[in-house]
Amino acid sequence: AINIPQGATIHRIRHYQICQVPTYTSVQIGANLHIEEPYLASLNHSCDPNVFIHVETLELRALRDIAAG
């Protein structure tokens, strides 16, 4: 395990499928655009998130420092 600094790219979203309708594991990246990707399916909702999806670059990035462990 490693420490992840704020702003670091954690995952580049590359192997995704566009969904015609939202699903339990899809992620909304536009007004009417949802995608599914195996890595993203493991994300959970949080009222105090530590990561976000940058929809223009399709990257999962750290919102703040994340300690190893």
CSV table of N, CA, C and O in Angstrom, one decimal:
chain,number,residue,atom,x,y,z
A,1,ALA,N,0.8,-1.2,0.0
A,1,ALA,CA,0.0,0.0,0.0
A,1,ALA,C,0.9,1.2,0.0
A,1,ALA,O,2.0,1.2,0.6
A,2,ILE,N,0.4,2.3,-0.6
A,2,ILE,CA,1.1,3.5,-0.7
A,2,ILE,C,0.2,4.7,-0.3
A,2,ILE,O,-1.0,4.6,-0.4
A,3,ASN,N,0.9,5.8,0.1
A,3,ASN,CA,0.1,7.0,0.3
A,3,ASN,C,-0.2,7.7,-1.0
A,3,ASN,O,0.6,7.6,-2.0
A,4,ILE,N,-1.4,8.2,-1.2
A,4,ILE,CA,-1.8,8.9,-2.4
A,4,ILE,C,-2.0,10.4,-2.1
A,4,ILE,O,-2.8,10.7,-1.3
A,5,PRO,N,-1.2,11.2,-2.8
A,5,PRO,CA,-1.3,12.7,-2.6
A,5,PRO,C,-2.6,13.3,-3.3
A,5,PRO,O,-3.1,12.7,-4.3
A,6,GLN,N,-3.0,14.3,-2.7
A,6,GLN,CA,-4.2,15.1,-3.3
A,6,GLN,C,-3.9,15.4,-4.7
A,6,GLN,O,-2.8,15.8,-5.1
A,7,GLY,N,-4.9,15.2,-5.6
A,7,GLY,CA,-4.7,15.5,-7.0
A,7,GLY,C,-4.2,14.4,-7.9
A,7,GLY,O,-4.2,14.5,-9.1
A,8,ALA,N,-3.7,13.4,-7.2
A,8,ALA,CA,-3.1,12.3,-8.0
A,8,ALA,C,-4.1,11.5,-8.8
A,8,ALA,O,-5.3,11.3,-8.3
A,9,THR,N,-3.7,11.0,-9.9
A,9,THR,CA,-4.6,10.2,-10.7
A,9,THR,C,-4.5,8.8,-10.2
A,9,THR,O,-3.4,8.2,-10.2
A,10,ILE,N,-5.6,8.2,-9.8
A,10,ILE,CA,-5.6,6.9,-9.2
A,10,ILE,C,-5.9,5.8,-10.2
A,10,ILE,O,-5.4,4.7,-10.2
A,11,HIS,N,-6.7,6.2,-11.2
A,11,HIS,CA,-7.1,5.2,-12.2
A,11,HIS,C,-7.5,6.0,-13.5
A,11,HIS,O,-8.2,7.0,-13.4
A,12,ARG,N,-7.1,5.5,-14.6
A,12,ARG,CA,-7.5,6.1,-15.9
A,12,ARG,C,-8.6,5.2,-16.5
A,12,ARG,O,-8.4,4.0,-16.6
A,13,ILE,N,-9.8,5.7,-16.7
A,13,ILE,CA,-10.9,5.0,-17.2
A,13,ILE,C,-10.8,4.8,-18.7
A,13,ILE,O,-10.9,5.7,-19.5
A,14,ARG,N,-10.6,3.5,-19.1
A,14,ARG,CA,-10.3,3.3,-20.5
A,14,ARG,C,-11.2,2.2,-21.1
A,14,ARG,O,-11.6,2.2,-22.2
A,15,HIS,N,-11.5,1.1,-20.3
A,15,HIS,CA,-12.2,0.0,-20.8
A,15,HIS,C,-13.7,0.0,-20.3
A,15,HIS,O,-14.0,-0.8,-19.4
A,16,TYR,N,-14.4,1.0,-20.8
A,16,TYR,CA,-15.8,1.2,-20.3
A,16,TYR,C,-16.8,0.9,-21.4
A,16,TYR,O,-16.4,0.9,-22.6
A,17,GLN,N,-18.0,0.7,-21.0
A,17,GLN,CA,-19.1,0.6,-22.0
A,17,GLN,C,-20.1,1.7,-21.7
A,17,GLN,O,-20.4,2.0,-20.5
A,18,ILE,N,-20.7,2.3,-22.7
A,18,ILE,CA,-21.7,3.3,-22.5
A,18,ILE,C,-23.0,2.6,-22.3
A,18,ILE,O,-23.4,1.6,-23.0
A,19,CYS,N,-23.8,3.0,-21.3
A,19,CYS,CA,-25.1,2.5,-21.0
A,19,CYS,C,-26.2,3.3,-21.6
A,19,CYS,O,-26.2,4.5,-21.5
A,20,GLN,N,-27.2,2.6,-22.1
A,20,GLN,CA,-28.4,3.4,-22.6
A,20,GLN,C,-29.3,3.9,-21.5
A,20,GLN,O,-30.0,4.8,-21.6
A,21,VAL,N,-29.2,3.1,-20.3
A,21,VAL,CA,-30.0,3.5,-19.1
A,21,VAL,C,-29.1,3.3,-17.9
A,21,VAL,O,-28.2,2.5,-18.0
A,22,PRO,N,-29.3,4.1,-16.9
A,22,PRO,CA,-28.5,3.9,-15.7
A,22,PRO,C,-28.7,2.5,-15.1
A,22,PRO,O,-29.7,2.0,-15.1
A,23,THR,N,-27.6,2.0,-14.5
A,23,THR,CA,-27.7,0.7,-13.8
A,23,THR,C,-27.1,0.9,-12.4
A,23,THR,O,-26.6,2.0,-12.1
A,24,TYR,N,-27.2,-0.2,-11.6
A,24,TYR,CA,-26.7,-0.1,-10.2
A,24,TYR,C,-25.2,0.2,-10.2
A,24,TYR,O,-24.7,0.9,-9.3
A,25,THR,N,-24.4,-0.3,-11.2
A,25,THR,CA,-23.0,-0.1,-11.2
A,25,THR,C,-22.5,0.9,-12.2
A,25,THR,O,-21.3,1.2,-12.3
A,26,SER,N,-23.4,1.6,-12.9
A,26,SER,CA,-23.0,2.7,-13.8
A,26,SER,C,-22.6,4.0,-13.1
A,26,SER,O,-23.1,4.2,-12.0
A,27,VAL,N,-21.9,4.8,-13.8
A,27,VAL,CA,-21.5,6.1,-13.3
A,27,VAL,C,-21.9,7.1,-14.3
A,27,VAL,O,-21.6,7.0,-15.5
A,28,GLN,N,-22.6,8.2,-13.8
A,28,GLN,CA,-23.0,9.3,-14.7
A,28,GLN,C,-21.9,10.2,-14.9
A,28,GLN,O,-21.3,10.8,-14.0
A,29,ILE,N,-21.5,10.4,-16.2
A,29,ILE,CA,-20.4,11.3,-16.5
A,29,ILE,C,-20.9,12.5,-17.4
A,29,ILE,O,-20.1,13.3,-17.9
A,30,GLY,N,-22.2,12.6,-17.7
A,30,GLY,CA,-22.8,13.7,-18.4
A,30,GLY,C,-24.3,13.7,-18.2
A,30,GLY,O,-24.8,12.9,-17.5
A,31,ALA,N,-24.9,14.7,-18.7
A,31,ALA,CA,-26.4,14.9,-18.5
A,31,ALA,C,-27.2,13.7,-18.8
A,31,ALA,O,-28.1,13.3,-18.0
A,32,ASN,N,-26.9,13.0,-19.9
A,32,ASN,CA,-27.6,11.8,-20.3
A,32,ASN,C,-26.6,10.7,-20.6
A,32,ASN,O,-26.9,9.9,-21.5
A,33,LEU,N,-25.5,10.7,-20.0
A,33,LEU,CA,-24.4,9.7,-20.3
A,33,LEU,C,-23.9,8.9,-19.1
A,33,LEU,O,-23.5,9.5,-18.1
A,34,HIS,N,-24.1,7.6,-19.2
A,34,HIS,CA,-23.6,6.7,-18.1
A,34,HIS,C,-22.7,5.7,-18.7
A,34,HIS,O,-22.8,5.3,-19.8
A,35,ILE,N,-21.7,5.3,-17.9
A,35,ILE,CA,-20.7,4.3,-18.3
A,35,ILE,C,-20.6,3.2,-17.2
A,35,ILE,O,-20.9,3.5,-16.1
A,36,GLU,N,-20.2,2.1,-17.7
A,36,GLU,CA,-19.8,1.0,-16.8
A,36,GLU,C,-18.4,0.6,-17.0
A,36,GLU,O,-18.0,0.5,-18.2
A,37,GLU,N,-17.7,0.3,-16.0
A,37,GLU,CA,-16.3,-0.1,-16.1
A,37,GLU,C,-16.0,-0.9,-14.8
A,37,GLU,O,-16.4,-0.5,-13.7
A,38,PRO,N,-15.3,-2.0,-14.9
A,38,PRO,CA,-15.2,-2.9,-13.7
A,38,PRO,C,-14.6,-2.2,-12.5
A,38,PRO,O,-15.0,-2.4,-11.4
A,39,TYR,N,-13.5,-1.4,-12.7
A,39,TYR,CA,-12.9,-0.7,-11.5
A,39,TYR,C,-13.9,0.2,-10.8
A,39,TYR,O,-14.0,0.3,-9.6
A,40,LEU,N,-14.7,1.0,-11.6
A,40,LEU,CA,-15.6,1.9,-11.1
A,40,LEU,C,-16.7,1.3,-10.3
A,40,LEU,O,-17.3,1.8,-9.4
A,41,ALA,N,-17.1,0.0,-10.7
A,41,ALA,CA,-18.1,-0.7,-10.0
A,41,ALA,C,-17.8,-0.9,-8.5
A,41,ALA,O,-18.8,-1.1,-7.7
A,42,SER,N,-16.6,-0.8,-8.1
A,42,SER,CA,-16.2,-1.0,-6.7
A,42,SER,C,-16.3,0.2,-5.9
A,42,SER,O,-16.1,0.2,-4.7
A,43,LEU,N,-16.6,1.4,-6.5
A,43,LEU,CA,-16.7,2.6,-5.8
A,43,LEU,C,-18.0,2.6,-5.0
A,43,LEU,O,-19.0,2.1,-5.4
A,44,ASN,N,-18.0,3.3,-3.8
A,44,ASN,CA,-19.2,3.4,-3.0
A,44,ASN,C,-19.5,4.9,-2.8
A,44,ASN,O,-18.6,5.8,-2.9
A,45,HIS,N,-20.8,5.3,-2.7
A,45,HIS,CA,-21.2,6.6,-2.4
A,45,HIS,C,-20.6,7.1,-1.1
A,45,HIS,O,-20.5,6.3,-0.1
A,46,SER,N,-20.3,8.4,-1.0
A,46,SER,CA,-19.8,8.9,0.3
A,46,SER,C,-20.3,10.4,0.4
A,46,SER,O,-20.2,11.1,-0.6
A,47,CYS,N,-20.7,10.8,1.6
A,47,CYS,CA,-21.1,12.2,1.8
A,47,CYS,C,-19.8,13.0,2.0
A,47,CYS,O,-19.8,14.2,2.0
A,48,ASP,N,-18.7,12.3,2.2
A,48,ASP,CA,-17.4,13.0,2.4
A,48,ASP,C,-16.3,12.2,1.6
A,48,ASP,O,-15.5,11.5,2.1
A,49,PRO,N,-16.5,12.3,0.2
A,49,PRO,CA,-15.6,11.5,-0.7
A,49,PRO,C,-14.1,11.9,-0.6
A,49,PRO,O,-13.8,13.0,-0.3
A,50,ASN,N,-13.3,10.9,-0.9
A,50,ASN,CA,-11.9,11.2,-1.0
A,50,ASN,C,-11.4,11.1,-2.5
A,50,ASN,O,-10.2,11.4,-2.7
A,51,VAL,N,-12.2,10.8,-3.4
A,51,VAL,CA,-11.9,10.7,-4.8
A,51,VAL,C,-13.0,11.3,-5.6
A,51,VAL,O,-14.2,11.4,-5.2
A,52,PHE,N,-12.7,11.7,-6.9
A,52,PHE,CA,-13.8,12.1,-7.8
A,52,PHE,C,-13.4,11.7,-9.2
A,52,PHE,O,-12.2,11.3,-9.5
A,53,ILE,N,-14.4,11.6,-10.1
A,53,ILE,CA,-14.2,11.3,-11.5
A,53,ILE,C,-14.1,12.6,-12.3
A,53,ILE,O,-15.0,13.4,-12.3
A,54,HIS,N,-12.9,12.8,-12.9
A,54,HIS,CA,-12.8,14.0,-13.8
A,54,HIS,C,-13.4,13.5,-15.1
A,54,HIS,O,-12.8,12.7,-15.8
A,55,VAL,N,-14.6,14.1,-15.5
A,55,VAL,CA,-15.3,13.6,-16.6
A,55,VAL,C,-14.7,14.0,-18.0
A,55,VAL,O,-15.0,13.3,-19.0
A,56,GLU,N,-13.9,15.0,-18.0
A,56,GLU,CA,-13.3,15.4,-19.3
A,56,GLU,C,-12.1,14.5,-19.6
A,56,GLU,O,-11.9,14.2,-20.8
A,57,THR,N,-11.3,14.1,-18.6
A,57,THR,CA,-10.2,13.3,-18.9
A,57,THR,C,-10.4,11.8,-18.6
A,57,THR,O,-9.5,10.9,-18.9
A,58,LEU,N,-11.6,11.5,-18.0
A,58,LEU,CA,-11.9,10.1,-17.6
A,58,LEU,C,-10.8,9.5,-16.7
A,58,LEU,O,-10.3,8.5,-17.0
A,59,GLU,N,-10.6,10.2,-15.6
A,59,GLU,CA,-9.7,9.8,-14.6
A,59,GLU,C,-10.3,9.9,-13.2
A,59,GLU,O,-11.1,10.8,-12.9
A,60,LEU,N,-9.9,8.9,-12.4
A,60,LEU,CA,-10.3,8.9,-11.0
A,60,LEU,C,-9.2,9.6,-10.2
A,60,LEU,O,-8.0,9.1,-10.3
A,61,ARG,N,-9.5,10.7,-9.5
A,61,ARG,CA,-8.4,11.5,-8.8
A,61,ARG,C,-8.7,11.6,-7.4
A,61,ARG,O,-9.9,11.6,-6.9
A,62,ALA,N,-7.6,11.8,-6.6
A,62,ALA,CA,-7.8,12.0,-5.2
A,62,ALA,C,-8.2,13.5,-4.9
A,62,ALA,O,-7.5,14.4,-5.3
A,63,LEU,N,-9.2,13.6,-4.0
A,63,LEU,CA,-9.6,15.0,-3.6
A,63,LEU,C,-8.7,15.5,-2.5
A,63,LEU,O,-8.7,16.7,-2.3
A,64,ARG,N,-8.2,14.6,-1.7
A,64,ARG,CA,-7.3,15.0,-0.6
A,64,ARG,C,-6.3,13.8,-0.4
A,64,ARG,O,-6.4,12.8,-1.1
A,65,ASP,N,-5.3,14.0,0.4
A,65,ASP,CA,-4.3,13.0,0.7
A,65,ASP,C,-5.0,11.8,1.2
A,65,ASP,O,-5.9,11.9,2.1
A,66,ILE,N,-4.6,10.6,0.8
A,66,ILE,CA,-5.2,9.3,1.2
A,66,ILE,C,-4.0,8.5,1.8
A,66,ILE,O,-3.1,8.2,1.1
A,67,ALA,N,-4.1,8.2,3.1
A,67,ALA,CA,-3.1,7.4,3.8
A,67,ALA,C,-3.1,6.0,3.3
A,67,ALA,O,-4.2,5.4,3.1
A,68,ALA,N,-2.0,5.3,3.3
A,68,ALA,CA,-1.9,3.9,2.9
A,68,ALA,C,-2.6,3.1,4.0
A,68,ALA,O,-2.7,3.5,5.1
A,69,GLY,N,-3.2,2.0,3.5
A,69,GLY,CA,-3.9,1.1,4.5
A,69,GLY,C,-5.3,1.0,4.2
A,69,GLY,O,-6.1,0.4,4.6
